[in-house]
mmCIF file of C-alpha atoms and ligand atoms in Angstrom:
data_model
loop_
_atom_site.group_PDB
_atom_site.id
_atom_site.type_symbol
_atom_site.label_atom_id
_atom_site.label_comp_id
_atom_site.label_asym_id
_atom_site.label_seq_id
_atom_site.Cartn_x
_atom_site.Cartn_y
_atom_site.Cartn_z
ATOM 1 C CA MET A 241 14.086 -9.937 19.292
ATOM 2 C CA ASN A 242 16.429 -8.030 17.038
ATOM 3 C CA ILE A 243 14.599 -5.899 14.511
ATOM 4 C CA SER A 244 17.614 -5.197 12.301
ATOM 5 C CA GLU A 245 18.374 -8.890 12.067
ATOM 6 C CA ASN A 246 14.788 -9.582 11.079
ATOM 7 C CA LEU A 247 15.078 -6.916 8.410
ATOM 8 C CA LEU A 248 18.295 -8.373 7.002
ATOM 9 C CA LYS A 249 16.811 -11.846 6.929
ATOM 10 C CA ILE A 250 13.785 -10.633 4.994
ATOM 11 C CA GLN A 251 15.820 -8.433 2.667
ATOM 12 C CA SER A 252 17.872 -11.463 1.705
ATOM 13 C CA THR A 253 14.710 -13.159 0.394
ATOM 14 C CA ILE A 254 13.488 -10.188 -1.638
ATOM 15 C CA PRO A 255 14.783 -9.548 -5.176
ATOM 16 C CA ALA A 256 16.142 -6.096 -5.950
ATOM 17 C CA ASN A 257 13.192 -5.198 -8.193
ATOM 18 C CA VAL A 258 10.676 -5.698 -5.373
ATOM 19 C CA LYS A 259 10.189 -2.835 -2.930
ATOM 20 C CA LEU A 260 9.975 -3.684 0.755
ATOM 21 C CA VAL A 261 7.496 -1.502 2.641
ATOM 22 C CA ALA A 262 8.223 -1.908 6.349
ATOM 23 C CA VAL A 263 4.839 -1.678 8.065
ATOM 24 C CA SER A 264 5.499 0.184 11.310
ATOM 25 C CA LYS A 265 1.898 0.817 12.389
ATOM 26 C CA THR A 266 1.462 0.838 16.177
ATOM 27 C CA LYS A 267 5.242 0.580 16.659
ATOM 28 C CA PRO A 268 7.270 3.305 18.386
ATOM 29 C CA ASN A 269 9.674 5.666 16.632
ATOM 30 C CA GLU A 270 12.701 3.850 18.089
ATOM 31 C CA TYR A 271 11.777 0.763 16.076
ATOM 32 C CA VAL A 272 11.598 2.791 12.888
ATOM 33 C CA GLU A 273 14.911 4.479 13.689
ATOM 34 C CA GLU A 274 16.604 1.169 14.299
ATOM 35 C CA ILE A 275 15.988 -0.134 10.806
ATOM 36 C CA TYR A 276 16.328 3.319 9.281
ATOM 37 C CA ASN A 277 19.878 3.156 10.590
ATOM 38 C CA ALA A 278 20.206 -0.246 8.935
ATOM 39 C CA GLY A 279 19.260 1.345 5.618
ATOM 40 C CA GLN A 280 15.483 0.903 5.349
ATOM 41 C CA ARG A 281 13.797 3.997 3.874
ATOM 42 C CA VAL A 282 10.250 2.925 2.967
ATOM 43 C CA PHE A 283 7.640 2.632 5.715
ATOM 44 C CA GLY A 284 3.906 1.976 5.759
ATOM 45 C CA GLU A 285 1.271 3.164 8.224
ATOM 46 C CA ASN A 286 -2.494 2.828 8.380
ATOM 47 C CA ARG A 287 -3.547 5.500 10.862
ATOM 48 C CA PRO A 288 -3.511 9.043 9.492
ATOM 49 C CA LYS A 289 -2.614 10.829 12.728
ATOM 50 C CA GLU A 290 0.070 8.309 13.628
ATOM 51 C CA LEU A 291 1.534 8.710 10.158
ATOM 52 C CA LYS A 292 1.548 12.498 10.458
ATOM 53 C CA GLN A 293 3.247 12.320 13.843
ATOM 54 C CA LYS A 294 5.909 9.878 12.674
ATOM 55 C CA HIS A 295 6.583 12.008 9.606
ATOM 56 C CA GLU A 296 7.148 14.990 11.885
ATOM 57 C CA ASP A 297 9.370 13.136 14.333
ATOM 58 C CA LEU A 298 11.510 10.992 12.050
ATOM 59 C CA PRO A 299 14.127 11.666 9.332
ATOM 60 C CA LYS A 300 12.817 13.565 6.337
ATOM 61 C CA ASP A 301 14.184 11.201 3.697
ATOM 62 C CA ILE A 302 11.802 8.433 4.753
ATOM 63 C CA GLU A 303 9.342 7.476 2.025
ATOM 64 C CA TRP A 304 5.960 7.128 3.738
ATOM 65 C CA HIS A 305 3.175 4.967 2.346
ATOM 66 C CA PHE A 306 -0.400 4.914 3.587
ATOM 67 C CA ILE A 307 -1.654 1.323 3.466
ATOM 68 C CA GLY A 308 -5.196 1.470 4.809
ATOM 69 C CA HIS A 309 -8.559 3.061 4.160
ATOM 70 C CA PRO A 310 -8.503 6.682 5.259
ATOM 71 C CA GLN A 311 -11.736 8.428 6.039
ATOM 72 C CA SER A 312 -12.229 11.413 3.755
ATOM 73 C CA LYS A 313 -11.603 13.912 6.497
ATOM 74 C CA GLN A 314 -8.318 12.228 7.454
ATOM 75 C CA VAL A 315 -6.578 12.506 4.081
ATOM 76 C CA LYS A 316 -5.378 15.969 5.057
ATOM 77 C CA TYR A 317 -3.052 14.519 7.690
ATOM 78 C CA PHE A 318 -0.687 13.019 5.139
ATOM 79 C CA ALA A 319 -1.579 14.468 1.721
ATOM 80 C CA GLU A 320 1.350 16.839 1.695
ATOM 81 C CA PHE A 321 4.099 14.220 1.974
ATOM 82 C CA VAL A 322 2.723 10.720 1.324
ATOM 83 C CA GLN A 323 4.504 8.881 -1.516
ATOM 84 C CA LEU A 324 1.842 6.281 -2.209
ATOM 85 C CA ILE A 325 -1.626 5.418 -0.947
ATOM 86 C CA HIS A 326 -2.254 1.670 -1.213
ATOM 87 C CA GLY A 327 -5.866 0.811 -1.328
ATOM 88 C CA VAL A 328 -8.241 3.286 -2.920
ATOM 89 C CA GLU A 329 -11.496 1.770 -4.077
ATOM 90 C CA ASN A 330 -14.018 4.505 -4.791
ATOM 91 C CA ILE A 331 -14.357 7.734 -6.691
ATOM 92 C CA LYS A 332 -15.308 9.761 -3.609
ATOM 93 C CA LEU A 333 -11.981 9.067 -1.945
ATOM 94 C CA LEU A 334 -10.143 9.754 -5.209
ATOM 95 C CA GLN A 335 -11.883 13.128 -5.360
ATOM 96 C CA VAL A 336 -10.874 13.955 -1.799
ATOM 97 C CA ILE A 337 -7.259 12.963 -2.460
ATOM 98 C CA ASN A 338 -7.348 15.008 -5.660
ATOM 99 C CA LYS A 339 -8.546 18.071 -3.789
ATOM 100 C CA GLU A 340 -5.686 17.705 -1.331
ATOM 101 C CA GLY A 341 -3.305 17.246 -4.246
ATOM 102 C CA VAL A 342 -4.505 20.520 -5.767
ATOM 103 C CA LYS A 343 -4.157 22.258 -2.414
ATOM 104 C CA HIS A 344 -0.543 21.123 -2.027
ATOM 105 C CA ASN A 345 0.256 21.521 -5.713
ATOM 106 C CA ARG A 346 1.314 17.922 -6.145
ATOM 107 C CA VAL A 347 0.206 14.724 -7.828
ATOM 108 C CA ILE A 348 -0.495 11.964 -5.304
ATOM 109 C CA ASN A 349 0.193 8.366 -6.347
ATOM 110 C CA VAL A 350 -2.391 5.725 -5.478
ATOM 111 C CA LEU A 351 -3.075 2.040 -6.060
ATOM 112 C CA LEU A 352 -6.547 0.674 -6.746
ATOM 113 C CA GLN A 353 -7.461 -2.011 -4.250
ATOM 114 C CA PHE A 354 -9.009 -5.221 -5.565
ATOM 115 C CA TYR A 355 -11.012 -7.789 -3.712
ATOM 116 C CA ILE A 356 -9.236 -11.100 -4.306
ATOM 117 C CA ALA A 357 -9.817 -12.952 -1.014
ATOM 118 C CA GLN A 358 -12.645 -15.134 0.179
ATOM 119 C CA GLU A 359 -13.215 -13.036 3.273
ATOM 120 C CA GLU A 360 -16.050 -10.591 3.508
ATOM 121 C CA THR A 361 -14.096 -8.367 5.849
ATOM 122 C CA LYS A 362 -11.659 -7.404 3.119
ATOM 123 C CA PHE A 363 -12.149 -4.463 0.804
ATOM 124 C CA GLY A 364 -11.789 -3.860 -2.871
ATOM 125 C CA LEU A 365 -13.096 -3.535 -6.378
ATOM 126 C CA ASP A 366 -13.616 -6.135 -9.056
ATOM 127 C CA LEU A 367 -12.519 -5.572 -12.634
ATOM 128 C CA ILE A 368 -15.943 -4.431 -13.811
ATOM 129 C CA GLU A 369 -16.205 -1.850 -11.051
ATOM 130 C CA ALA A 370 -12.678 -0.656 -11.712
ATOM 131 C CA ASN A 371 -13.378 -0.161 -15.393
ATOM 132 C CA ALA A 372 -16.558 1.742 -14.581
ATOM 133 C CA LEU A 373 -14.599 3.969 -12.223
ATOM 134 C CA LEU A 374 -11.765 4.600 -14.681
ATOM 135 C CA HIS A 375 -14.145 5.432 -17.525
ATOM 136 C CA SER A 376 -16.394 7.696 -15.462
ATOM 137 C CA ASP A 377 -16.684 11.426 -16.118
ATOM 138 C CA GLU A 378 -15.703 12.055 -12.519
ATOM 139 C CA PHE A 379 -12.408 10.237 -13.003
ATOM 140 C CA LYS A 380 -11.594 12.321 -16.085
ATOM 141 C CA GLU A 381 -11.688 15.442 -13.918
ATOM 142 C CA ILE A 382 -9.044 14.096 -11.580
ATOM 143 C CA ASN A 383 -5.626 15.522 -12.440
ATOM 144 C CA ASN A 384 -3.784 15.550 -9.132
ATOM 145 C CA VAL A 385 -4.013 11.824 -8.459
ATOM 146 C CA LYS A 386 -2.121 9.206 -10.420
ATOM 147 C CA VAL A 387 -3.141 5.553 -10.419
ATOM 148 C CA VAL A 388 0.176 3.676 -10.561
ATOM 149 C CA GLY A 389 -0.999 0.109 -10.018
ATOM 150 C CA VAL A 390 -3.069 -2.320 -8.008
ATOM 151 C CA MET A 391 -3.129 -3.683 -4.470
ATOM 152 C CA GLY A 392 -4.780 -6.670 -2.847
ATOM 153 C CA MET A 393 -4.797 -8.886 0.232
ATOM 154 C CA ALA A 394 -5.073 -12.655 0.063
ATOM 155 C CA THR A 395 -7.246 -14.726 2.348
ATOM 156 C CA TYR A 396 -5.748 -15.393 5.765
ATOM 157 C CA THR A 397 -5.266 -19.140 5.445
ATOM 158 C CA ASP A 398 -2.650 -21.898 5.508
ATOM 159 C CA ASP A 399 -3.774 -23.043 2.072
ATOM 160 C CA ILE A 400 -0.828 -21.979 -0.038
ATOM 161 C CA GLU A 401 -2.471 -22.871 -3.321
ATOM 162 C CA GLN A 402 -5.451 -20.705 -2.512
ATOM 163 C CA ILE A 403 -3.195 -17.763 -1.677
ATOM 164 C CA ARG A 404 -1.257 -18.366 -4.869
ATOM 165 C CA SER A 405 -4.397 -18.387 -7.003
ATOM 166 C CA GLU A 406 -5.576 -15.124 -5.419
ATOM 167 C CA PHE A 407 -2.257 -13.452 -6.195
ATOM 168 C CA LYS A 408 -2.374 -14.833 -9.734
ATOM 169 C CA ASN A 409 -5.808 -13.287 -10.033
ATOM 170 C CA LEU A 410 -4.484 -9.879 -8.981
ATOM 171 C CA ASN A 411 -1.637 -10.147 -11.465
ATOM 172 C CA GLN A 412 -4.175 -10.968 -14.179
ATOM 173 C CA ILE A 413 -6.288 -7.938 -13.207
ATOM 174 C CA PHE A 414 -3.178 -5.775 -13.411
ATOM 175 C CA THR A 415 -2.386 -7.112 -16.888
ATOM 176 C CA GLU A 416 -5.909 -6.519 -18.149
ATOM 177 C CA LEU A 417 -5.961 -2.956 -16.864
ATOM 178 C CA LYS A 418 -2.510 -2.343 -18.273
ATOM 179 C CA GLN A 419 -3.595 -3.512 -21.720
ATOM 180 C CA GLY A 420 -7.092 -2.092 -21.624
ATOM 181 C CA PHE A 421 -6.743 1.262 -19.918
ATOM 182 C CA PHE A 422 -3.141 2.104 -19.089
ATOM 183 C CA ALA A 423 -1.454 0.993 -22.317
ATOM 184 C CA GLY A 424 1.541 3.243 -22.915
ATOM 185 C CA ASP A 425 1.393 4.651 -19.394
ATOM 186 C CA GLU A 426 4.771 3.708 -17.983
ATOM 187 C CA SER A 427 3.937 4.762 -14.466
ATOM 188 C CA PHE A 428 1.217 2.104 -14.177
ATOM 189 C CA LYS A 429 3.526 -0.670 -13.020
ATOM 190 C CA GLU A 430 2.966 -1.611 -9.381
ATOM 191 C CA ILE A 431 1.398 -4.744 -7.927
ATOM 192 C CA SER A 432 1.315 -4.362 -4.147
ATOM 193 C CA MET A 433 0.711 -7.800 -2.682
ATOM 194 C CA GLY A 434 2.250 -9.893 0.062
ATOM 195 C CA MET A 435 2.465 -9.492 3.848
ATOM 196 C CA SER A 436 4.475 -11.266 6.553
ATOM 197 C CA GLY A 437 2.726 -14.587 6.072
ATOM 198 C CA ASP A 438 2.593 -14.727 2.300
ATOM 199 C CA TYR A 439 5.057 -12.305 0.723
ATOM 200 C CA GLU A 440 7.258 -15.015 -0.745
ATOM 201 C CA ILE A 441 4.335 -16.477 -2.685
ATOM 202 C CA ALA A 442 3.355 -12.963 -3.753
ATOM 203 C CA ILE A 443 6.835 -12.356 -5.158
ATOM 204 C CA GLU A 444 6.668 -15.606 -7.115
ATOM 205 C CA GLU A 445 3.388 -14.362 -8.572
ATOM 206 C CA GLY A 446 4.741 -11.016 -9.705
ATOM 207 C CA SER A 447 4.499 -8.659 -6.727
ATOM 208 C CA THR A 448 6.506 -5.441 -7.117
ATOM 209 C CA MET A 449 5.895 -4.267 -3.559
ATOM 210 C CA VAL A 450 5.500 -6.251 -0.353
ATOM 211 C CA ARG A 451 4.099 -4.817 2.884
ATOM 212 C CA VAL A 452 5.761 -6.557 5.812
ATOM 213 C CA GLY A 453 5.099 -5.657 9.436
ATOM 214 C CA SER A 454 5.138 -8.314 12.126
ATOM 215 C CA SER A 455 7.990 -10.360 10.625
ATOM 216 C CA ILE A 456 10.204 -7.310 11.078
ATOM 217 C CA PHE A 457 8.832 -5.564 14.159
ATOM 218 C CA GLY A 458 7.199 -8.444 16.040
ATOM 219 C CA VAL A 459 3.525 -9.067 16.623
ATOM 220 C CA ARG A 460 1.265 -6.101 17.236
ATOM 221 C CA ASN A 461 -0.797 -5.849 20.404
ATOM 222 C CA TYR A 462 -3.620 -4.213 18.509
ATOM 223 C CA LEU A 463 -4.465 -3.759 14.847
HETATM 224 C C1 LIG B 735 -0.908 -4.425 8.800
HETATM 225 C C2 LIG B 735 -0.859 -4.541 7.322
HETATM 226 C C3 LIG B 735 0.211 -5.188 6.682
HETATM 227 C C4 LIG B 735 1.339 -5.878 7.423
HETATM 228 O O1 LIG B 735 0.880 -7.054 7.998
HETATM 229 P P1 LIG B 735 1.908 -8.133 8.638
HETATM 230 O O2 LIG B 735 1.121 -9.393 8.607
HETATM 231 O O3 LIG B 735 2.193 -7.657 10.026
HETATM 232 O O4 LIG B 735 3.097 -8.184 7.793
HETATM 233 C C5 LIG B 735 0.213 -5.219 5.305
HETATM 234 N N1 LIG B 735 -0.770 -4.647 4.574
HETATM 235 C C6 LIG B 735 -1.808 -4.015 5.159
HETATM 236 C C7 LIG B 735 -2.847 -3.409 4.294
HETATM 237 C C8 LIG B 735 -1.899 -3.953 6.543
HETATM 238 O O5 LIG B 735 -2.940 -3.333 7.108
#
């Protein structure tokens, strides 16, 4: 398997306005370096300590994204350098991230995660919950976190039309939030959807950011 070739193949299917997040979780530094040398600069991880270690070991111009659900006490491992946290879904975590943002004197970008799949194992808000969160007094106190868009994961299925309708749903949620809450806020612009198996459908449905792991780096032995 040639990782750089995989990367080039995928890049050729992604329009310039869509950001490719190379999901390197569980993969060794050499794999990251290989496609870093081929020009890739944006990487995603979902384990806080692994992310911290890779940030320490690898070139400093890498843009690191956290793509999972950190426990509150783990946010400290990446708060100082993370460029985007995909997948925040409650006020408690926003408050923890905010506190870390204050500590490091920076504003940390996050995406709200929405539940669009038909799988109970997946996480996320619905539109009503999101509106309640955004209009809460607690949210008004948060100044060192910026919500820059939405994120979601489609059902793991071969049914392309189902996947498509779930991505359409996320796009619709984005549009409603944009009009209802973030009107005039230019930084609210990201729709993070699409993984190895479904990123092309996601792009057709308006994704601005795809998170691709196994199609670049090969299958993972563990999650
Ligand atoms: C692991 C992971 C990915 C990448 O999955 P692949 O199917 O390997 O492309 C994308 N998004 C999230 C949230 C993940 O946890």
